[in-house]
Short mmCIF file of C-alpha atoms in Angstrom, two decimals:
data_model
loop_
_atom_site.label_atom_id
_atom_site.label_comp_id
_atom_site.label_asym_id
_atom_site.label_seq_id
_atom_site.Cartn_x
_atom_site.Cartn_y
_atom_site.Cartn_z
CA MET E 288 -0.03 0.01 0.00
CA ARG E 289 1.53 3.32 -1.12
CA THR E 290 0.84 6.31 1.13
CA THR E 291 3.76 8.58 -0.04
CA GLN E 292 1.97 10.05 -2.93
CA PRO E 293 -1.05 11.46 -0.96
CA LEU E 294 1.39 12.53 1.83
CA LEU E 295 3.62 14.29 -0.71
CA ARG E 296 0.64 16.01 -2.27
CA SER E 297 -0.75 17.17 1.06
CA CYS E 298 2.66 18.52 2.04
CA LEU E 299 3.10 20.42 -1.22
CA THR E 300 -0.49 21.80 -0.99
CA SER E 301 0.10 22.95 2.63
CA THR E 302 3.40 24.64 1.67
CA ALA E 303 1.72 26.47 -1.24
CA ALA E 304 -1.18 27.57 0.98
CA ALA E 305 1.25 28.91 3.61
CA ALA E 306 3.33 30.76 1.05
CA LEU E 307 0.41 32.36 -0.83
CA PRO E 308 -0.39 35.05 1.92
CA LEU E 309 3.30 35.94 2.08
CA ALA E 310 3.52 36.35 -1.66
CA LEU E 311 0.35 38.54 -1.64
CA ALA E 312 1.60 40.61 1.37
CA ALA E 313 4.80 41.50 -0.39
CA PRO E 314 4.59 44.97 -2.07
CA ALA E 315 4.26 44.93 -5.83
CA ASN E 316 7.23 46.31 -7.74
CA ALA E 317 9.47 45.91 -4.70
CA GLU E 318 12.37 47.07 -6.84
CA SER E 319 10.59 50.29 -7.41
CA GLY E 320 12.05 53.54 -6.07
CA ILE E 321 8.89 54.41 -4.10
CA SER E 322 7.25 53.15 -0.92
CA VAL E 323 3.55 53.34 -0.66
CA SER E 324 1.48 52.73 2.55
CA THR E 325 -2.11 53.25 3.66
CA THR E 326 -3.55 54.19 7.02
CA GLY E 327 -7.40 54.13 6.98
CA SER E 328 -8.39 56.21 3.96
CA THR E 329 -5.04 57.97 3.63
CA VAL E 330 -2.48 56.74 1.08
CA SER E 331 1.04 58.02 1.57
CA VAL E 332 4.03 57.67 -0.87
CA THR E 333 7.73 58.24 -0.05
CA THR E 334 10.74 58.21 -2.30
CA SER E 335 14.38 59.41 -2.40
CA ALA E 336 14.71 59.35 -6.12
CA CYS E 337 13.58 62.90 -6.86
CA THR E 338 16.52 65.13 -5.82
CA THR E 339 15.95 68.14 -8.08
CA ILE E 340 13.80 70.84 -6.57
CA ASP E 341 11.89 73.44 -8.78
CA ALA E 342 11.14 77.09 -8.30
CA ASN E 343 7.95 76.19 -6.29
CA GLY E 344 9.92 74.18 -3.77
CA THR E 345 8.54 70.78 -5.00
CA PHE E 346 10.45 67.78 -6.06
CA GLY E 347 7.80 66.32 -8.46
CA ARG E 348 4.25 64.92 -8.39
CA ALA E 349 2.55 61.74 -7.46
CA SER E 350 -0.58 60.32 -9.05
CA LEU E 351 -3.21 57.94 -7.56
CA LEU E 352 -4.81 55.98 -10.34
CA ALA E 353 -8.01 54.10 -9.87
CA GLY E 354 -9.07 51.01 -11.85
CA GLY E 355 -9.39 51.85 -15.53
CA GLN E 356 -7.07 54.84 -15.42
CA THR E 357 -3.89 54.32 -17.30
CA ASN E 358 -2.38 57.73 -17.75
CA PHE E 359 -0.57 59.77 -15.06
CA SER E 360 -2.78 62.89 -15.76
CA GLN E 361 -6.02 60.88 -15.21
CA GLY E 362 -5.40 60.22 -11.47
CA ARG E 363 -5.53 62.30 -8.31
CA GLN E 364 -2.32 64.30 -8.08
CA ALA E 365 -0.30 65.47 -5.18
CA THR E 366 2.87 67.40 -4.82
CA LEU E 367 6.07 65.82 -3.60
CA THR E 368 7.59 67.81 -0.73
CA GLY E 369 10.39 67.12 1.73
CA THR E 370 14.16 67.32 1.43
CA SER E 371 16.68 66.16 -1.16
CA SER E 372 17.13 62.95 0.65
CA SER E 373 13.41 62.08 1.29
CA GLN E 374 10.30 63.30 -0.48
CA SER E 375 6.64 62.43 0.28
CA ALA E 376 3.08 63.07 -0.75
CA ALA E 377 -0.28 61.98 0.58
CA PHE E 378 -3.88 61.43 -0.65
CA ALA E 379 -6.67 61.82 1.91
CA ASN E 380 -10.22 60.47 1.85
CA VAL E 381 -9.44 57.66 -0.58
CA SER E 382 -12.39 55.33 -1.00
CA PRO E 383 -11.82 51.59 -0.63
CA GLY E 384 -10.41 49.77 -3.55
CA THR E 385 -7.23 48.88 -5.52
CA PHE E 386 -5.08 51.81 -6.79
CA THR E 387 -1.78 52.38 -8.49
CA VAL E 388 0.60 55.13 -7.26
CA THR E 389 2.99 56.59 -9.86
CA VAL E 390 5.70 59.18 -8.95
CA VAL E 391 7.28 61.42 -11.65
CA CYS E 392 10.22 63.70 -10.64
CA ASN E 393 10.74 67.31 -11.93
CA ASN E 394 13.29 66.12 -14.48
CA GLY E 395 10.65 64.00 -16.05
CA THR E 396 11.92 60.50 -14.80
CA THR E 397 9.47 58.13 -13.27
CA ALA E 398 10.62 57.25 -9.73
CA GLY E 399 8.45 54.20 -9.54
CA THR E 400 4.96 52.73 -9.81
CA GLN E 401 3.29 50.59 -7.13
CA SER E 402 -0.17 49.11 -6.56
CA ILE E 403 -1.95 49.26 -3.23
CA ILE E 404 -5.36 48.15 -1.74
CA VAL E 405 -7.19 50.61 0.48
CA SER E 406 -9.56 49.02 2.95
CA GLY E 407 -10.40 51.93 5.14
CA THR E 408 -13.33 54.23 4.46
CA ALA E 409 -13.21 57.81 3.75
CA THR E 410 -14.04 60.12 6.57
CA PRO E 411 -17.17 62.30 5.95
CA THR E 412 -16.34 65.90 5.26
CA ARG E 413 -19.78 67.38 6.10
CA THR E 414 -21.22 67.62 9.60
CA PRO E 415 -24.48 65.96 10.26
CA THR E 416 -27.49 68.16 10.80
CA SER E 417 -28.99 68.16 14.30
CA THR E 418 -32.06 66.30 15.04
CA PRO E 419 -34.79 67.72 17.18
CA THR E 420 -34.86 66.60 20.76
CA PRO E 421 -38.09 65.17 22.21
CA THR E 422 -40.00 67.60 24.46
CA ARG E 423 -41.55 64.98 26.73
CA SER E 424 -40.09 65.13 30.15
CA VAL E 425 -40.09 62.26 32.65
CA THR E 426 -39.74 62.87 36.34
CA ALA E 427 -38.28 60.04 38.33
CA SER E 428 -39.37 59.25 41.76
CA PRO E 429 -36.73 59.09 44.34
CA SER E 430 -35.18 55.72 44.93
CA PRO E 431 -35.25 54.15 48.33
CA THR E 432 -31.96 54.69 50.20
CA ARG E 433 -31.72 51.15 51.65
CA GLY E 434 -32.72 49.11 48.62
CA VAL E 435 -36.15 47.80 47.73
CA MET E 436 -38.83 47.96 50.34
CA GLY E 437 -41.57 45.18 50.39
CA GLY E 438 -45.15 45.19 51.64
CA PHE E 439 -48.66 44.29 50.82
CA GLY E 440 -50.12 46.64 48.13
CA GLY E 441 -48.15 49.72 49.13
CA THR E 442 -48.12 49.12 52.88
CA ALA E 443 -44.44 49.04 53.08
CA GLU E 444 -43.01 50.57 56.25
CA ASP E 445 -39.46 50.60 57.48
CA TYR E 446 -39.24 49.56 61.13
CA ARG E 447 -35.47 49.77 61.09
CA THR E 448 -34.21 47.93 64.24
CA LEU E 449 -37.36 45.96 64.66
CA THR E 450 -37.21 44.67 61.06
CA LEU E 451 -33.56 43.69 61.39
CA VAL E 452 -34.19 41.80 64.71
CA GLY E 453 -37.23 40.03 63.17
CA GLY E 454 -35.27 38.97 60.13
CA GLY E 455 -32.37 37.85 62.29
CA VAL E 456 -34.76 35.70 64.34
CA LEU E 457 -36.19 34.07 61.29
CA VAL E 458 -32.78 33.20 59.98
CA VAL E 459 -31.52 31.76 63.27
CA THR E 460 -34.69 29.77 63.62
CA GLY E 461 -34.34 28.43 60.03
CA LEU E 462 -30.76 27.43 60.64
CA GLY E 463 -31.60 25.82 63.96
CA ALA E 464 -34.44 23.71 62.45
CA THR E 465 -32.06 22.63 59.60
CA VAL E 466 -29.39 21.52 61.98
CA TRP E 467 -31.97 19.62 64.25
CA TYR E 468 -33.44 17.81 61.17
CA LEU E 469 -30.04 16.81 59.76
CA ARG E 470 -28.80 15.50 63.22
CA ARG E 471 -32.03 13.61 63.85
CA ARG E 472 -31.75 11.96 60.45
CA ALA E 473 -28.13 10.94 61.02
CA LYS E 474 -28.88 8.88 64.13
CA PRO E 475 -29.80 5.27 63.68
CA HIS E 476 -33.44 4.45 64.29
CA ARG E 477 -34.24 1.98 67.08
CA LEU E 478 -37.32 -0.04 67.09
#
């Protein structure tokens, strides 16, 4: 009976299943000169490839391309700012989906292109309108200071010390009766 073939297949399947999330988690175009990240509905891109600054103090532009957009000018654009060693741009309120970020430096070279999945939701920019508050008012009766008071149909009275003594007598009587019954039952019966 040969069991090596099914065992080998299950090992290969398990290895492939374990490696798949790692392959999907790796950033696309890892050799790209840009790094793209997302926090909630904000997409950020950083690079160090754009070292030439223009008269406006920017290093280039980044474009956020949605599905179906293929040209740099079709996407949402942001200006790269920072220093000659590190430049960055951010896109706020990005709706969930898969996007491609492309960075073009001032000298016209493409620093890199990378895909990213945004799972956060965009934060609303308008404030909600106020809703009218109900005008019905409810008055609460004061709660008893010592817990719930009992009685027959509203005849509850608090006798303070007398109530405590009476309750204590009932508890002691109940305990005494229980002990008497259990001791009586434990003795052997004589006929």
